[in-house]
Short mmCIF file of C-alpha atoms in Angstrom, two decimals:
data_model
loop_
_atom_site.label_atom_id
_atom_site.label_comp_id
_atom_site.label_asym_id
_atom_site.label_seq_id
_atom_site.Cartn_x
_atom_site.Cartn_y
_atom_site.Cartn_z
CA MET A 1 -64.13 55.35 35.63
CA ARG A 2 -63.43 51.49 36.45
CA ASN A 3 -66.70 49.95 34.47
CA LYS A 4 -65.53 52.09 30.84
CA SER A 5 -61.68 51.15 32.21
CA ILE A 6 -63.23 47.59 32.22
CA LEU A 7 -65.37 47.82 29.11
CA VAL A 8 -61.98 49.30 27.36
CA ALA A 9 -59.84 46.38 28.68
CA ILE A 10 -62.85 43.94 27.13
CA ALA A 11 -62.77 45.88 23.72
CA ILE A 12 -59.01 45.60 23.43
CA LEU A 13 -59.04 41.93 24.62
CA MET A 14 -62.14 40.67 21.82
CA MET A 15 -60.20 42.86 18.96
CA SER A 16 -56.76 40.79 19.34
CA GLY A 17 -58.79 37.90 17.95
CA CYS A 18 -60.12 39.15 15.29
CA ALA A 19 -59.99 38.05 11.29
CA LEU A 20 -59.66 41.00 9.35
CA PRO A 21 -59.23 41.31 5.33
CA ARG A 22 -56.82 39.33 4.06
CA THR A 23 -54.86 38.61 1.08
CA PHE A 24 -53.91 34.60 0.35
CA GLY A 25 -52.04 32.77 -2.82
CA PRO A 26 -51.58 33.40 -5.52
CA TYR A 27 -51.75 29.43 -6.18
CA SER A 28 -50.17 27.96 -8.89
CA GLY A 29 -49.52 24.23 -10.50
CA LYS A 30 -50.08 21.39 -13.22
CA VAL A 31 -52.19 18.14 -13.24
CA VAL A 32 -51.10 15.21 -14.85
CA ASP A 33 -52.60 11.81 -15.34
CA ALA A 34 -50.93 9.28 -12.83
CA GLU A 35 -49.83 6.48 -15.16
CA ASN A 36 -47.93 8.73 -18.29
CA ASN A 37 -46.99 11.81 -16.62
CA ALA A 38 -49.80 13.70 -19.50
CA PRO A 39 -51.41 17.14 -18.95
CA ILE A 40 -55.13 16.59 -18.20
CA LYS A 41 -57.03 19.48 -19.77
CA GLY A 42 -60.00 20.90 -17.70
CA VAL A 43 -59.36 19.93 -14.33
CA ALA A 44 -61.58 21.88 -11.72
CA VAL A 45 -59.26 23.46 -9.44
CA ALA A 46 -61.14 24.88 -5.93
CA VAL A 47 -59.52 26.30 -2.94
CA TRP A 48 -61.24 27.54 0.13
CA PHE A 49 -59.95 30.04 2.76
CA SER A 50 -61.72 29.53 6.68
CA THR A 51 -61.55 31.45 9.91
CA LYS A 52 -60.99 29.98 13.61
CA SER A 53 -62.82 30.64 16.39
CA PRO A 54 -62.42 29.05 19.94
CA SER A 55 -65.33 27.64 21.46
CA MET A 56 -66.31 25.29 24.47
CA GLY A 57 -65.68 21.57 22.46
CA GLY A 58 -62.33 23.54 21.18
CA THR A 59 -61.59 24.89 17.93
CA VAL A 60 -65.22 25.89 14.87
CA TRP A 61 -63.36 26.57 11.23
CA LYS A 62 -66.01 27.80 9.42
CA VAL A 63 -65.60 28.71 5.54
CA ALA A 64 -65.09 32.29 4.08
CA ASP A 65 -65.14 32.25 0.71
CA ALA A 66 -64.05 29.59 -2.53
CA VAL A 67 -62.24 30.19 -5.40
CA GLU A 68 -61.82 27.43 -8.87
CA THR A 69 -59.70 27.77 -12.00
CA LEU A 70 -59.78 25.31 -14.66
CA THR A 71 -56.35 24.10 -15.81
CA ASP A 72 -55.63 25.09 -19.72
CA ALA A 73 -54.30 22.28 -22.63
CA LYS A 74 -50.50 21.99 -20.89
CA GLY A 75 -52.19 20.94 -17.90
CA GLU A 76 -51.61 24.15 -15.75
CA PHE A 77 -53.36 25.87 -13.36
CA THR A 78 -52.75 29.57 -11.66
CA ILE A 79 -55.45 31.01 -8.83
CA PRO A 80 -54.27 34.95 -8.40
CA PRO A 81 -53.39 36.38 -5.12
CA HIS A 82 -57.64 36.44 -3.82
CA ARG A 83 -58.51 39.04 -1.11
CA ILE A 84 -61.41 38.40 1.41
CA LYS A 85 -62.65 41.27 2.56
CA LEU A 86 -63.96 40.00 6.66
CA PHE A 87 -64.45 42.14 10.13
CA LYS A 88 -65.54 38.72 11.78
CA ILE A 89 -64.62 38.66 16.14
CA MET A 90 -63.13 36.54 18.37
CA ALA A 91 -61.70 34.06 15.19
CA SER A 92 -58.31 34.17 12.98
CA TRP A 93 -57.70 32.57 9.34
CA ASP A 94 -56.24 29.49 9.24
CA ASP A 95 -53.40 30.11 7.21
CA GLU A 96 -53.58 26.89 5.55
CA CYS A 97 -56.33 26.82 2.38
CA GLN A 98 -57.27 23.87 1.46
CA VAL A 99 -57.66 22.67 -2.06
CA SER A 100 -59.89 19.78 -4.29
CA VAL A 101 -58.92 18.74 -8.06
CA PHE A 102 -61.40 16.82 -9.72
CA LYS A 103 -62.18 16.13 -13.22
CA PRO A 104 -64.86 12.84 -13.89
CA GLY A 105 -62.95 9.80 -15.09
CA TYR A 106 -59.95 10.25 -12.95
CA GLY A 107 -59.36 9.74 -9.33
CA ALA A 108 -60.24 13.29 -6.54
CA TYR A 109 -57.39 14.89 -4.96
CA PRO A 110 -57.29 14.24 -1.90
CA GLY A 111 -60.60 12.70 -1.47
CA ASN A 112 -59.06 9.29 -3.74
CA LEU A 113 -56.00 7.31 -1.81
CA LYS A 114 -54.23 6.74 -5.33
CA THR A 115 -54.14 10.42 -5.97
CA TYR A 116 -50.89 11.94 -4.88
CA CYS A 117 -49.18 15.49 -5.03
CA SER A 118 -45.63 16.72 -5.17
CA TRP A 119 -45.94 18.59 -2.44
CA LYS A 120 -45.10 16.48 0.94
CA GLU A 121 -44.53 18.64 3.30
CA LYS A 122 -47.91 19.10 5.03
CA HIS A 123 -51.02 17.53 5.27
CA PRO A 124 -51.80 16.49 1.92
CA PHE A 125 -55.54 18.62 2.52
CA PHE A 126 -53.95 22.06 2.11
CA ILE A 127 -52.42 24.00 -0.84
CA PRO A 128 -49.30 25.95 -0.20
CA GLU A 129 -49.38 29.61 -1.07
CA GLU A 130 -46.78 30.63 -4.05
CA GLU A 131 -44.84 27.24 -4.84
CA HIS A 132 -45.24 24.98 -7.90
CA VAL A 133 -47.62 21.95 -7.19
CA THR A 134 -48.13 19.10 -9.67
CA TYR A 135 -51.16 16.93 -9.08
CA TYR A 136 -50.54 13.04 -10.29
CA LEU A 137 -54.23 11.84 -11.03
CA PRO A 138 -55.22 8.19 -11.77
CA LYS A 139 -57.97 7.06 -14.65
CA LEU A 140 -60.50 4.96 -12.84
CA LEU A 141 -61.46 2.74 -15.45
CA ILE A 142 -63.78 0.44 -13.57
CA PHE A 143 -66.81 0.49 -10.63
CA ASP A 144 -65.08 0.20 -8.00
CA ASP A 145 -62.26 2.73 -8.40
CA ARG A 146 -65.45 4.87 -8.86
CA ARG A 147 -66.66 3.74 -5.91
CA GLU A 148 -64.08 4.66 -3.91
CA ASN A 149 -63.59 8.07 -5.58
CA TYR A 150 -64.95 10.65 -3.04
CA VAL A 151 -64.87 14.39 -3.80
CA ILE A 152 -63.83 17.47 -0.85
CA THR A 153 -66.21 20.18 -1.02
CA PRO A 154 -66.03 23.41 1.69
CA GLY A 155 -69.97 22.98 1.47
CA GLY A 156 -72.71 25.69 2.11
CA LYS A 157 -72.85 28.91 0.23
CA THR A 158 -69.14 28.68 -0.66
CA ASP A 159 -70.72 26.05 -3.61
CA GLU A 160 -72.36 28.68 -5.23
CA LYS A 161 -68.61 29.85 -6.44
CA LEU A 162 -67.55 26.71 -7.39
CA PRO A 163 -69.69 26.11 -10.30
CA THR A 164 -67.43 23.72 -12.63
CA LEU A 165 -66.61 21.85 -9.98
CA MET A 166 -70.57 21.00 -9.05
CA LYS A 167 -71.26 20.43 -11.96
CA TYR A 168 -68.76 17.81 -12.50
CA MET A 169 -70.19 15.86 -8.90
CA ASP A 170 -73.41 15.86 -10.90
CA GLU A 171 -72.29 14.53 -14.26
CA TRP A 172 -69.63 11.91 -12.06
CA ALA A 173 -72.94 10.39 -10.22
CA LYS A 174 -74.69 9.92 -12.87
#
């Protein structure tokens, strides 16, 4: 009986730190040229969602899913609510979803120091839910600007969920 009680207690403790299905978003915003505020059409906006787990060396983050969209002629984008069905023991969802905004010929947000956004309450690597954010991307005209332009991606198997971002990165590397 005592062993059964211990097993039940351990099971309850393990279940208390589980990542269960969750809905993120919606996300919306606009991407404009940093110099003249003109909207930029066809910009890839990628958002990825992570879980975090405790470990002996500290917290470990793991990308669970990713989505992308393109800006329209007005530079606007919308990512509808995104539900992720995942059950992971000893993990919780990271509430701050990372974002990457990129189009060849422009600075990549947040990997280029000349890019910025209208939302400054938290770390700029993240995108807030249910808030309209404007991203300002400068044109990259000289080689040194291009060399210092870093596109941030989640990597791994989620890259297949970001085909436009990956295509743009390949174009930019040539």
